[in-house]
XYZ file of C-alpha atoms in Angstrom:
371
model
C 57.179 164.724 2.272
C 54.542 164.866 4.648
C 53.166 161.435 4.864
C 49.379 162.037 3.840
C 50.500 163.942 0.995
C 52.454 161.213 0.146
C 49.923 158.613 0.419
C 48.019 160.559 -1.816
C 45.519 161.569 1.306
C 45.680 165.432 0.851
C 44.087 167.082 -2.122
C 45.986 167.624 -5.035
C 46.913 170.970 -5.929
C 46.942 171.115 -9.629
C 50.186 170.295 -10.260
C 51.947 169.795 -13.770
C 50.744 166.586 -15.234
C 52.413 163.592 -17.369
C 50.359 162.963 -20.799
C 48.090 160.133 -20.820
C 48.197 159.296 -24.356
C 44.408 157.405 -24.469
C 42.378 154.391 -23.713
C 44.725 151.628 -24.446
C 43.053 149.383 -27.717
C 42.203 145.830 -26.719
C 44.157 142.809 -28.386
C 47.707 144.882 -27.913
C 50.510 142.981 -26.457
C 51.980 144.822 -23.361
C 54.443 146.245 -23.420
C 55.052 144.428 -19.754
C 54.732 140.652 -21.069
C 57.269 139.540 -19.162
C 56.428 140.607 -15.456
C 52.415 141.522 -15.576
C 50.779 138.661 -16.506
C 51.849 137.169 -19.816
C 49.940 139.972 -22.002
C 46.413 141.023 -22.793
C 44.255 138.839 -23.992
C 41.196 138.897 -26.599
C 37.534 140.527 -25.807
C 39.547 143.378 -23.298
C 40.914 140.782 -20.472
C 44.036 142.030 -19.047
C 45.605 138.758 -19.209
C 46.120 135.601 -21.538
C 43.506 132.929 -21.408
C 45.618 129.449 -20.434
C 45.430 126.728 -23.522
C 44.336 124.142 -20.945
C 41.626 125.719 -19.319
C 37.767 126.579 -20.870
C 36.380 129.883 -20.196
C 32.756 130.808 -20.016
C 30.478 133.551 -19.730
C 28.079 132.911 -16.579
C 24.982 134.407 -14.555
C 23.718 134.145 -11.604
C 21.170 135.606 -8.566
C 21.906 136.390 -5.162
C 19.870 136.390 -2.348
C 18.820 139.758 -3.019
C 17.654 139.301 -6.455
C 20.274 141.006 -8.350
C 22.024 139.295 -11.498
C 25.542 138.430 -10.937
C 27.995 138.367 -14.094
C 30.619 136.065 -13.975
C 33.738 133.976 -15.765
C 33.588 130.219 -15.144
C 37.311 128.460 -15.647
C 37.479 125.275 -15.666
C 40.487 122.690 -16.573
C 39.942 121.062 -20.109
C 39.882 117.661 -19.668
C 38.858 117.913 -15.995
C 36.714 114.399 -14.909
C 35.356 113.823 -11.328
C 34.255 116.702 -8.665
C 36.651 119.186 -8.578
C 37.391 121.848 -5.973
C 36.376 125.309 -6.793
C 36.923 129.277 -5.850
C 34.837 132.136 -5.943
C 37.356 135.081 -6.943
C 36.508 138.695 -6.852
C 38.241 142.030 -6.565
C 39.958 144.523 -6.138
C 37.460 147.006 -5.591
C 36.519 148.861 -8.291
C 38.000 146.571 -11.053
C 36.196 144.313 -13.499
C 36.471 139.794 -13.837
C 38.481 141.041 -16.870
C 41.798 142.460 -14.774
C 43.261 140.887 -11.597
C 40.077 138.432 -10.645
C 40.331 136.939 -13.666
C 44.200 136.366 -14.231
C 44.253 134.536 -10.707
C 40.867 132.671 -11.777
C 42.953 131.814 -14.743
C 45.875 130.879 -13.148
C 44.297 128.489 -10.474
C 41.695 126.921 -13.072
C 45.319 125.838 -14.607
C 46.269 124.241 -11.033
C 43.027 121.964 -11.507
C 40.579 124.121 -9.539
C 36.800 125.008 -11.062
C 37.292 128.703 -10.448
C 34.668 131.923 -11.021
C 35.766 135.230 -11.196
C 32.800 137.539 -10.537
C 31.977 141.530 -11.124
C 29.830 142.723 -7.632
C 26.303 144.076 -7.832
C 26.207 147.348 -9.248
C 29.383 146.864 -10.752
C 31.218 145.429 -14.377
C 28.498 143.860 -16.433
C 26.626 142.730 -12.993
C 22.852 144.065 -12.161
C 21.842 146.629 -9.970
C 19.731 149.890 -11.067
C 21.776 152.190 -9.538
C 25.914 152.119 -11.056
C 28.948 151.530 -9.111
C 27.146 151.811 -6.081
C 29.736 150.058 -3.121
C 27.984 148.239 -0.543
C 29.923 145.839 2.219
C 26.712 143.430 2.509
C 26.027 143.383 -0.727
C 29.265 142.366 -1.897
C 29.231 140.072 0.943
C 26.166 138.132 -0.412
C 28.028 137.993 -3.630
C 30.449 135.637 -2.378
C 27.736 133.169 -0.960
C 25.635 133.682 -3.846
C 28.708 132.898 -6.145
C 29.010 129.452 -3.745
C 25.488 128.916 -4.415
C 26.338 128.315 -7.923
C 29.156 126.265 -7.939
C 27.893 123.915 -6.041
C 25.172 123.387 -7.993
C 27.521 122.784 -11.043
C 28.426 119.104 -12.192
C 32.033 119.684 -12.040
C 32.215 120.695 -8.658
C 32.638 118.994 -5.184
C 30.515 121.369 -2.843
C 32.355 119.879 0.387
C 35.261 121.516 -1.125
C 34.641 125.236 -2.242
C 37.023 127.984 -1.272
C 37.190 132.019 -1.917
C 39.815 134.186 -3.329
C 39.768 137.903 -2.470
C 42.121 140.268 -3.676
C 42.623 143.993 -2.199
C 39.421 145.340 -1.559
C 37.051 142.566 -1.826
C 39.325 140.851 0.648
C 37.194 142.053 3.291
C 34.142 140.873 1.841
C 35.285 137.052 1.017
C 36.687 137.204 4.964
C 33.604 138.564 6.222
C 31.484 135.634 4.349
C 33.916 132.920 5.245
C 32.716 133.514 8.804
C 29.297 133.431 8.129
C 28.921 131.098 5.557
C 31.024 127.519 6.489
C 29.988 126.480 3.267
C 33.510 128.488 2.244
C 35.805 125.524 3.733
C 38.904 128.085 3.222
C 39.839 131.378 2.063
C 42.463 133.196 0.994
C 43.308 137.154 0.255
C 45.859 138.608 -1.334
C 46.850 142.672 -0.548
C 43.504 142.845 1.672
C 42.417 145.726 2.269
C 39.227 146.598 4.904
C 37.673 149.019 3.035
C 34.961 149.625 5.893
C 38.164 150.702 8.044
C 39.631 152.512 5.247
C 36.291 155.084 4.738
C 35.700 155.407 8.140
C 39.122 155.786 9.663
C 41.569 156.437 6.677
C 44.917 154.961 6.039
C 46.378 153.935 9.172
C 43.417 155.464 10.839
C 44.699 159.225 10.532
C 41.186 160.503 10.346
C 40.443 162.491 13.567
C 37.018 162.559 15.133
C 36.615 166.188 13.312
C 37.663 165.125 9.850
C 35.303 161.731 10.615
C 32.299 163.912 11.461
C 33.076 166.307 8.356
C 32.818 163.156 6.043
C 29.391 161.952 7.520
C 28.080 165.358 7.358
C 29.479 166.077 3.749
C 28.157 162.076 2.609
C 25.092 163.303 4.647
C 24.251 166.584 2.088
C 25.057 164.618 -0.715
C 21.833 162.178 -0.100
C 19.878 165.516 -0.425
C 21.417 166.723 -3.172
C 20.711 163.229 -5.082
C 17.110 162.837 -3.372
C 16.322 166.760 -5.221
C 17.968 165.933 -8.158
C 16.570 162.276 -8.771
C 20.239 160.957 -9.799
C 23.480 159.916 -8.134
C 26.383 161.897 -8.276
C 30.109 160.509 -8.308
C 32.549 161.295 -5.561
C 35.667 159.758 -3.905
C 34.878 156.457 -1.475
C 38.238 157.794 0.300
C 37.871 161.356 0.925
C 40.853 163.466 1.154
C 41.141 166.797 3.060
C 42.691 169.797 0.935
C 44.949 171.877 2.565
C 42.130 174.566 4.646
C 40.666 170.999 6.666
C 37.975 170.966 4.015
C 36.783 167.950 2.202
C 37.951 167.986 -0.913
C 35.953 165.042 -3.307
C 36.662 164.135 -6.839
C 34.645 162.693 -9.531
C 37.357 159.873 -10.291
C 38.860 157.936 -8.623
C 42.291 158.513 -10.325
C 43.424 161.287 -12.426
C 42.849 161.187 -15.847
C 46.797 162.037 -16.555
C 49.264 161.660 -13.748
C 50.626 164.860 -11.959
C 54.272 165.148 -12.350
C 54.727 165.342 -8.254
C 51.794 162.104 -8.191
C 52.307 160.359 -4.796
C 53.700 156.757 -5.102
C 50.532 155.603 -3.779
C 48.552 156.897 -6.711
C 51.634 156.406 -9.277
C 51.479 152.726 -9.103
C 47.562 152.662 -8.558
C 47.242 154.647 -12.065
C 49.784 152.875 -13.774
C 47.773 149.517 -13.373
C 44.313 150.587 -13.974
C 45.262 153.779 -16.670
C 47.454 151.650 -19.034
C 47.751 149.336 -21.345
C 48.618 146.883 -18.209
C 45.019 146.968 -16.476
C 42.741 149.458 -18.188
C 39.199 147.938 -18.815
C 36.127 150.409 -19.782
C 33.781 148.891 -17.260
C 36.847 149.485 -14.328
C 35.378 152.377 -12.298
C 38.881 153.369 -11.053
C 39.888 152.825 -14.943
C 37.625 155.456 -15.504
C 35.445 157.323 -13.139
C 34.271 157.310 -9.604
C 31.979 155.597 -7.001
C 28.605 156.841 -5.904
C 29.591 159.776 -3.723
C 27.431 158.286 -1.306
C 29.385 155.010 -0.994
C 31.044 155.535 2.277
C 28.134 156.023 4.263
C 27.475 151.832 4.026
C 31.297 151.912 5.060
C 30.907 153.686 8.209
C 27.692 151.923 9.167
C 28.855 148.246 8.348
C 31.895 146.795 9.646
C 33.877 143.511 8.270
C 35.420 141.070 9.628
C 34.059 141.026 13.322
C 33.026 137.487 13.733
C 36.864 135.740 12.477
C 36.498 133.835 15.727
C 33.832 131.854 13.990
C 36.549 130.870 10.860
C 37.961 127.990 13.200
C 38.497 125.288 12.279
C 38.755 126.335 9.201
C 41.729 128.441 8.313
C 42.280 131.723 5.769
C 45.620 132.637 4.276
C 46.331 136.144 3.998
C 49.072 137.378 1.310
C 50.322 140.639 1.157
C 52.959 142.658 -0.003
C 56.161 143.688 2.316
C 56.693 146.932 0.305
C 53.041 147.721 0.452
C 51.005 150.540 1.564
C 47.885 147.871 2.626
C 50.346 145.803 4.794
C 49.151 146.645 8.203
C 45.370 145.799 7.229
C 46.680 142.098 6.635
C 48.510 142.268 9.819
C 45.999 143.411 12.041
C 43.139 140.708 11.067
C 45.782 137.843 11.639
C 46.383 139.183 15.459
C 42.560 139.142 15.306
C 42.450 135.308 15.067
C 45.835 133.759 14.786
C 45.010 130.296 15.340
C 42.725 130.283 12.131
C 44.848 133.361 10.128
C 48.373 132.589 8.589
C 50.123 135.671 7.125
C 52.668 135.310 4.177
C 54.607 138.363 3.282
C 56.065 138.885 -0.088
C 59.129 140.559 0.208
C 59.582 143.827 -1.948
C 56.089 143.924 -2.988
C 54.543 146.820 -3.339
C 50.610 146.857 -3.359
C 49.903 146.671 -6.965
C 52.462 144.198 -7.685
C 50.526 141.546 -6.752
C 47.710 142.419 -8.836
C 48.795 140.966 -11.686
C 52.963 140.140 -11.384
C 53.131 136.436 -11.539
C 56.647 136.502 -11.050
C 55.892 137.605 -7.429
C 52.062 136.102 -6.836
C 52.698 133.235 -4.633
C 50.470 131.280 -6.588
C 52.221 128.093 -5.424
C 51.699 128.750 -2.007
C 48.304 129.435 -2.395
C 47.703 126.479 -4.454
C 49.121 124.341 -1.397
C 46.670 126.165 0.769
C 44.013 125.320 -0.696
C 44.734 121.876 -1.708
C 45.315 121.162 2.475
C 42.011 122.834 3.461
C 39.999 122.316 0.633
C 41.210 118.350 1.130
């Protein structure tokens, strides 16, 4: 198969599709207990609150005035200053799915952890919806620092950030400008800014680059005319004539038959029972088709010289699509950057499959540089 095609990168061409039997009902046990995350938990969270660790609903501002939703976890029983995390991602999910199970998770290790939805995003503020934005999201991370080291459980000198996939970019790209973050860690990173701009493993060419500005270009008119914001893909695929070919989801709302195994285990995350959540936009619609013009005007990650002393783990998948975005920022800085590879994981995998989420690793990470 010709490899955008199979990367899900070319248009698809209305092929027969699988039935997608509806939105999975909250409070089910999945079917996947044993190897996604322990199964769902109560109020729509993808994952079972821990007995020994307190969960609460939080809010706060960042520095440009827009209301930040988040999930505080902290130990029961916890006594003294305590690190703490600021978790976010992938992009496009909700603090309910994979944020919040490793949130969970490292709250259970004896960490004060948040799990946050970005601006414009989840149950977060922002006029505008699901608008993607790489400063913004950015902020979100120092603004989500901001609070928990304000918060009586929580030893400022020692605050961390988690990303995971997309927001990987973001926590990176904050790290290096904030040293309040003393270390960081992603898991499946993925540079979204590159990913827009360039497509996977940069297989854009300067034609099909142009044809996305101009295309991302007409759509500001058509939303300035119209007074609204239409959806559109943040990834843009080409269909089969060189032509732009945008959708209003994200993922399809049943799979195709001949679905790419990029998209297959994409949808079967976030459309089952496994990862669904309402407020997910690639659950259940798209971006703002303007999103990637931020993308192309804003890159991440160009300042990781500036992470030093301090050091970043990055964790990603060997059987994964994303693996070569995790590579390429470790060459960037190696004597800050460690990479750990999980071998046989695919992309999604480490969402939410705690069998293969080297959460033990990652705790030891964090308890050297957050020491």
């Amino acid at each position: 198969m010709e490899r955008r095609k199979a990367l899900g990168l070319i248009a698809a061409t209305g092929a027969a599709a699988a039935t997608f039997t509806g939105t999975p009902a909250f409070g089910a046990e999945s079917a996947r207990t044993g190897a996604a995350g322990g199964g769902r938990g109560k109020g729509g969270y993808t994952f079972a609150l821990d007995r020994n660790v307190r969960r609460t609903s939080v809010r706060f501002t960042n520095r440009y005035g827009i209301e930040v939703a988040g999930d505080l976890y902290v130990p029961k029983g916890a006594r003294g200053k305590l690190p703490a995390l600021a978790v976010s991602g992938p992009f496009g999910a909700v603090k309910e799915q994979s944020s919040g199970l490793y949130a969970n998770e490292l709250a259970r290790r004896g960490y004060v952890t948040l799990a946050f939805d970005p601006s414009f995003t989840g149950q977060s503020g922002g006029r505008v919806r699901d608008v993607g934005t790489p400063d913004v999201y950015t902020e979100d991370f120092s603004a989500a620092v901001d609070f928990l080291g304000l918060h009586k459980a929580v030893d400022r000198e020692r605050i961390g950030a988690q990303g995971i996939c997309g927001l990987s970019g973001m926590a990176l790209t904050a790290a290096a400008a904030d040293s309040r973050i003393k270390a960081v860690a992603t898991s499946v990173m993925y540079d979204m800014s590159r990913s827009m701009s360039r497509g996977h493993q940069d297989y854009y060419t300067r034609e099909q680059r142009q044809k996305i500005v101009d295309y991302v270009s007409r759509q500001r008119w058509a939303d300035a005319e119209r007074g609204t914001y239409a959806r559109g893909s943040h990834e843009i695929p080409f269909d089969k004539n060189g032509d732009v070919a945008p959708s209003n989801r994200v993922l399809p709302k049943t799979l195709p038959a001949d679905a790419d195994p990029i998209t297959t285990i994409f949808f079967d995350y976030y459309r089952t029972e496994r990862g669904y959540h309402p407020r997910s936009i690639n659950s259940t619609t798209a971006w703002t088709a303007t999103t990637p013009m931020s993308f192309f005007g804003y890159r991440q990650m160009t300042d990781l010289d500036l992470l030093a002393p301090r050091k970043a783990l990055l964790v990603a998948g060997g059987a994964a699509h994303s693996l070569y975005y995790s590579e390429d920022v470790q060459a960037m800085a190696p004597e800050a950057i460690d990479l750990l590879v999980v071998p046989g994981a695919n992309h999604v995998d480490l969402y939410d499959r705690e069998d293969l989420i080297p959460f033990d690793k990652i705790d030891e990470f964090f308890t050297k540089n957050l020491a």
